[in-house]
């Protein structure tokens, strides 16, 4: 369990985005709410001691540094979900207790329409506790993800970050991804991810 904090605004427009209400106010029945850091902290569940900062794109906003520093100073584990286009090393260098922080960073694949927006230097600055995530929507995506994951596994060796592979909900079969990744022993540590909230609740439900 964790507290989810979702920022409004993103610099990418992925074809499969399921959070457009956090990107364009026209997709939401309710407008985004302006909150300062203190107001956000007051709503964080102190029992969990875990926070996921997501979006939109959290690294676009300078206030994210202040928020994450406050959370890390208070002993929270903070996971920032970022789209891969913004500098993670620069952000991490601004955090006082960065051992409490890890990134879940996308590598956008061809079907997203945003693969060439990736900041490639990010993938040279991953730490072992970080997560590299692939969202697969086509056979081409699966092949590109497998090749990139293999490159990361070979480059980092025993210090490789976690790697998760999932699918665009309703657009590609998870078993096809699993078949491809299981065929290569170099990808033995890739984990397969499903969006459990879309199975447990209505796929369009928010706040779950």
Tab-separated table of C-alpha atoms in Angstrom:
chain	number	residue	atom	x	y	z
A	1	UNK	CA	0.000	0.000	0.000
A	2	UNK	CA	1.094	3.555	-0.690
A	3	UNK	CA	-0.252	7.063	-1.065
A	4	UNK	CA	-0.601	8.055	-4.717
A	5	UNK	CA	0.140	11.691	-5.572
A	6	UNK	CA	-0.706	12.559	-9.169
A	7	UNK	CA	0.561	15.805	-10.710
A	8	UNK	CA	-1.189	17.498	-13.608
A	9	UNK	CA	0.749	18.127	-16.824
A	10	UNK	CA	2.939	16.110	-19.185
A	11	UNK	CA	5.301	16.891	-22.030
A	12	UNK	CA	4.491	13.667	-23.939
A	13	UNK	CA	1.348	12.423	-25.657
A	14	UNK	CA	1.597	8.633	-25.686
A	15	UNK	CA	-0.937	6.902	-27.897
A	16	UNK	CA	-2.147	4.617	-25.113
A	17	UNK	CA	-2.197	7.121	-22.217
A	18	UNK	CA	-4.837	6.079	-19.686
A	19	UNK	CA	-4.386	9.189	-17.526
A	20	UNK	CA	-5.260	11.970	-19.965
A	21	UNK	CA	-7.259	13.630	-17.192
A	22	UNK	CA	-3.836	14.423	-15.677
A	23	UNK	CA	-2.554	15.836	-18.967
A	24	UNK	CA	-5.454	17.780	-20.483
A	25	UNK	CA	-8.250	19.288	-18.384
A	26	UNK	CA	-10.672	18.598	-21.239
A	27	UNK	CA	-10.522	14.885	-20.384
A	28	UNK	CA	-11.625	15.351	-16.776
A	29	UNK	CA	-15.028	16.018	-15.274
A	30	UNK	CA	-13.323	17.873	-12.425
A	31	UNK	CA	-10.498	20.395	-12.816
A	32	UNK	CA	-7.076	19.777	-11.230
A	33	UNK	CA	-6.657	21.194	-7.731
A	34	UNK	CA	-3.811	23.519	-6.768
A	35	UNK	CA	-2.172	22.358	-3.535
A	36	UNK	CA	1.023	23.475	-1.848
A	37	UNK	CA	3.507	21.028	-0.339
A	38	UNK	CA	2.080	21.357	3.179
A	39	UNK	CA	-1.443	20.602	1.959
A	40	UNK	CA	-0.212	17.527	0.120
A	41	UNK	CA	1.746	16.261	3.124
A	42	UNK	CA	-1.334	16.644	5.309
A	43	UNK	CA	-3.169	14.131	3.119
A	44	UNK	CA	-0.402	11.511	2.944
A	45	UNK	CA	-1.275	8.316	4.822
A	46	UNK	CA	1.317	8.102	7.582
A	47	UNK	CA	0.575	4.433	8.237
A	48	UNK	CA	1.982	3.311	4.881
A	49	UNK	CA	5.252	5.288	4.835
A	50	UNK	CA	5.267	4.792	1.056
A	51	UNK	CA	4.456	7.390	-1.587
A	52	UNK	CA	4.225	7.116	-5.359
A	53	UNK	CA	4.591	10.430	-7.185
A	54	UNK	CA	3.169	10.063	-10.667
A	55	UNK	CA	1.435	12.110	-13.335
A	56	UNK	CA	1.429	13.540	-15.784
A	57	UNK	CA	5.184	13.973	-15.426
A	58	UNK	CA	6.464	14.838	-11.918
A	59	UNK	CA	9.962	15.858	-13.017
A	60	UNK	CA	8.630	18.831	-14.987
A	61	UNK	CA	7.801	20.713	-11.805
A	62	UNK	CA	10.384	22.382	-9.511
A	63	UNK	CA	8.048	21.944	-6.517
A	64	UNK	CA	8.521	18.174	-6.833
A	65	UNK	CA	12.042	18.583	-5.407
A	66	UNK	CA	10.675	20.282	-2.287
A	67	UNK	CA	7.918	17.688	-1.875
A	68	UNK	CA	10.244	14.695	-2.285
A	69	UNK	CA	12.810	16.189	0.085
A	70	UNK	CA	10.146	16.688	2.751
A	71	UNK	CA	8.902	13.121	2.319
A	72	UNK	CA	12.390	11.605	2.378
A	73	UNK	CA	13.328	13.686	5.430
A	74	UNK	CA	10.261	12.213	7.171
A	75	UNK	CA	11.433	8.686	6.363
A	76	UNK	CA	9.019	7.875	3.561
A	77	UNK	CA	9.980	5.569	0.700
A	78	UNK	CA	9.278	7.600	-2.434
A	79	UNK	CA	8.804	6.142	-5.893
A	80	UNK	CA	8.723	8.613	-8.775
A	81	UNK	CA	7.057	7.324	-11.925
A	82	UNK	CA	8.644	9.209	-14.823
A	83	UNK	CA	8.221	8.962	-18.571
A	84	UNK	CA	11.899	8.744	-19.520
A	85	UNK	CA	12.235	12.151	-21.156
A	86	UNK	CA	13.400	14.127	-18.088
A	87	UNK	CA	16.773	13.998	-16.339
A	88	UNK	CA	16.674	11.611	-13.369
A	89	UNK	CA	20.304	12.066	-12.299
A	90	UNK	CA	19.920	15.823	-11.907
A	91	UNK	CA	16.749	15.393	-9.868
A	92	UNK	CA	18.283	12.712	-7.647
A	93	UNK	CA	21.268	14.980	-6.896
A	94	UNK	CA	18.871	17.530	-5.335
A	95	UNK	CA	17.408	15.065	-2.821
A	96	UNK	CA	18.938	15.035	0.679
A	97	UNK	CA	18.098	11.445	1.609
A	98	UNK	CA	18.154	9.956	-1.862
A	99	UNK	CA	18.463	6.418	-0.454
A	100	UNK	CA	14.726	6.731	0.240
A	101	UNK	CA	14.022	7.514	-3.413
A	102	UNK	CA	13.754	5.270	-6.438
A	103	UNK	CA	12.520	5.846	-9.967
A	104	UNK	CA	10.181	3.804	-12.069
A	105	UNK	CA	11.252	4.998	-15.493
A	106	UNK	CA	9.640	4.149	-18.797
A	107	UNK	CA	11.387	3.323	-22.001
A	108	UNK	CA	8.747	4.320	-24.532
A	109	UNK	CA	8.353	1.851	-27.387
A	110	UNK	CA	7.361	2.462	-31.040
A	111	UNK	CA	3.589	2.154	-30.583
A	112	UNK	CA	3.647	4.951	-27.989
A	113	UNK	CA	4.668	7.453	-30.670
A	114	UNK	CA	7.208	8.908	-28.224
A	115	UNK	CA	10.228	6.605	-28.446
A	116	UNK	CA	12.440	9.383	-29.815
A	117	UNK	CA	11.600	11.617	-26.853
A	118	UNK	CA	13.604	9.408	-24.508
A	119	UNK	CA	16.632	10.966	-22.757
A	120	UNK	CA	19.113	8.172	-23.390
A	121	UNK	CA	21.511	9.358	-20.690
A	122	UNK	CA	18.883	8.310	-18.125
A	123	UNK	CA	19.591	4.674	-18.867
A	124	UNK	CA	23.266	5.212	-18.005
A	125	UNK	CA	22.295	6.535	-14.564
A	126	UNK	CA	20.035	3.809	-13.197
A	127	UNK	CA	20.607	2.455	-9.708
A	128	UNK	CA	19.926	-1.087	-8.578
A	129	UNK	CA	16.760	-0.082	-6.717
A	130	UNK	CA	15.294	1.708	-9.755
A	131	UNK	CA	12.724	0.120	-12.052
A	132	UNK	CA	12.894	0.191	-15.846
A	133	UNK	CA	9.424	-0.328	-17.315
A	134	UNK	CA	8.283	-1.363	-20.775
A	135	UNK	CA	4.652	-0.997	-21.888
A	136	UNK	CA	4.174	-3.208	-24.928
A	137	UNK	CA	1.451	-2.698	-27.496
A	138	UNK	CA	2.663	-4.568	-30.546
A	139	UNK	CA	4.981	-7.303	-31.782
A	140	UNK	CA	7.500	-4.620	-32.760
A	141	UNK	CA	7.343	-3.168	-29.256
A	142	UNK	CA	8.021	-6.592	-27.767
A	143	UNK	CA	11.129	-7.096	-29.905
A	144	UNK	CA	12.480	-3.613	-29.149
A	145	UNK	CA	11.837	-4.062	-25.417
A	146	UNK	CA	13.579	-7.448	-25.355
A	147	UNK	CA	16.638	-6.040	-27.127
A	148	UNK	CA	16.843	-2.998	-24.849
A	149	UNK	CA	16.325	-5.075	-21.693
A	150	UNK	CA	19.076	-7.453	-22.788
A	151	UNK	CA	21.416	-4.504	-23.337
A	152	UNK	CA	20.676	-3.180	-19.836
A	153	UNK	CA	21.144	-6.630	-18.263
A	154	UNK	CA	24.521	-7.041	-19.950
A	155	UNK	CA	25.651	-3.497	-19.209
A	156	UNK	CA	24.835	-3.483	-15.485
A	157	UNK	CA	25.386	-7.162	-14.649
A	158	UNK	CA	24.647	-7.888	-10.983
A	159	UNK	CA	23.852	-4.207	-10.406
A	160	UNK	CA	21.065	-4.138	-12.980
A	161	UNK	CA	17.876	-2.265	-12.046
A	162	UNK	CA	14.590	-4.097	-11.774
A	163	UNK	CA	12.912	-4.510	-15.156
A	164	UNK	CA	9.165	-4.827	-15.628
A	165	UNK	CA	7.371	-5.681	-18.864
A	166	UNK	CA	3.631	-5.223	-19.263
A	167	UNK	CA	1.147	-4.635	-22.025
A	168	UNK	CA	-1.162	-1.880	-23.213
A	169	UNK	CA	-4.414	-2.909	-21.537
A	170	UNK	CA	-6.638	-4.727	-24.014
A	171	UNK	CA	-4.287	-4.260	-26.969
A	172	UNK	CA	-1.641	-6.963	-26.688
A	173	UNK	CA	-1.504	-10.413	-25.129
A	174	UNK	CA	0.733	-10.794	-22.106
A	175	UNK	CA	1.427	-14.420	-23.046
A	176	UNK	CA	3.041	-13.246	-26.291
A	177	UNK	CA	5.439	-11.034	-24.337
A	178	UNK	CA	6.197	-13.844	-21.905
A	179	UNK	CA	6.894	-16.290	-24.736
A	180	UNK	CA	9.407	-13.902	-26.317
A	181	UNK	CA	11.186	-13.005	-23.076
A	182	UNK	CA	11.336	-16.596	-21.803
A	183	UNK	CA	13.101	-17.630	-24.992
A	184	UNK	CA	16.231	-15.665	-24.036
A	185	UNK	CA	18.069	-16.605	-20.802
A	186	UNK	CA	19.608	-13.120	-20.719
A	187	UNK	CA	16.122	-11.811	-19.848
A	188	UNK	CA	15.554	-14.231	-16.963
A	189	UNK	CA	15.231	-11.416	-14.396
A	190	UNK	CA	12.587	-9.388	-16.222
A	191	UNK	CA	9.374	-9.310	-14.210
A	192	UNK	CA	5.943	-9.340	-15.804
A	193	UNK	CA	3.563	-6.666	-14.663
A	194	UNK	CA	-0.201	-6.365	-14.916
A	195	UNK	CA	-2.359	-3.386	-14.008
A	196	UNK	CA	-4.140	-5.109	-11.142
A	197	UNK	CA	-6.433	-2.159	-10.445
A	198	UNK	CA	-7.974	-2.621	-13.897
A	199	UNK	CA	-8.785	-6.227	-13.065
A	200	UNK	CA	-10.024	-5.687	-9.520
A	201	UNK	CA	-12.047	-2.544	-10.259
A	202	UNK	CA	-13.552	-1.001	-13.395
A	203	UNK	CA	-10.701	-0.230	-15.837
A	204	UNK	CA	-11.693	3.459	-15.827
A	205	UNK	CA	-12.065	3.767	-12.048
A	206	UNK	CA	-9.985	6.509	-10.387
A	207	UNK	CA	-8.663	6.743	-6.856
A	208	UNK	CA	-8.050	3.000	-6.491
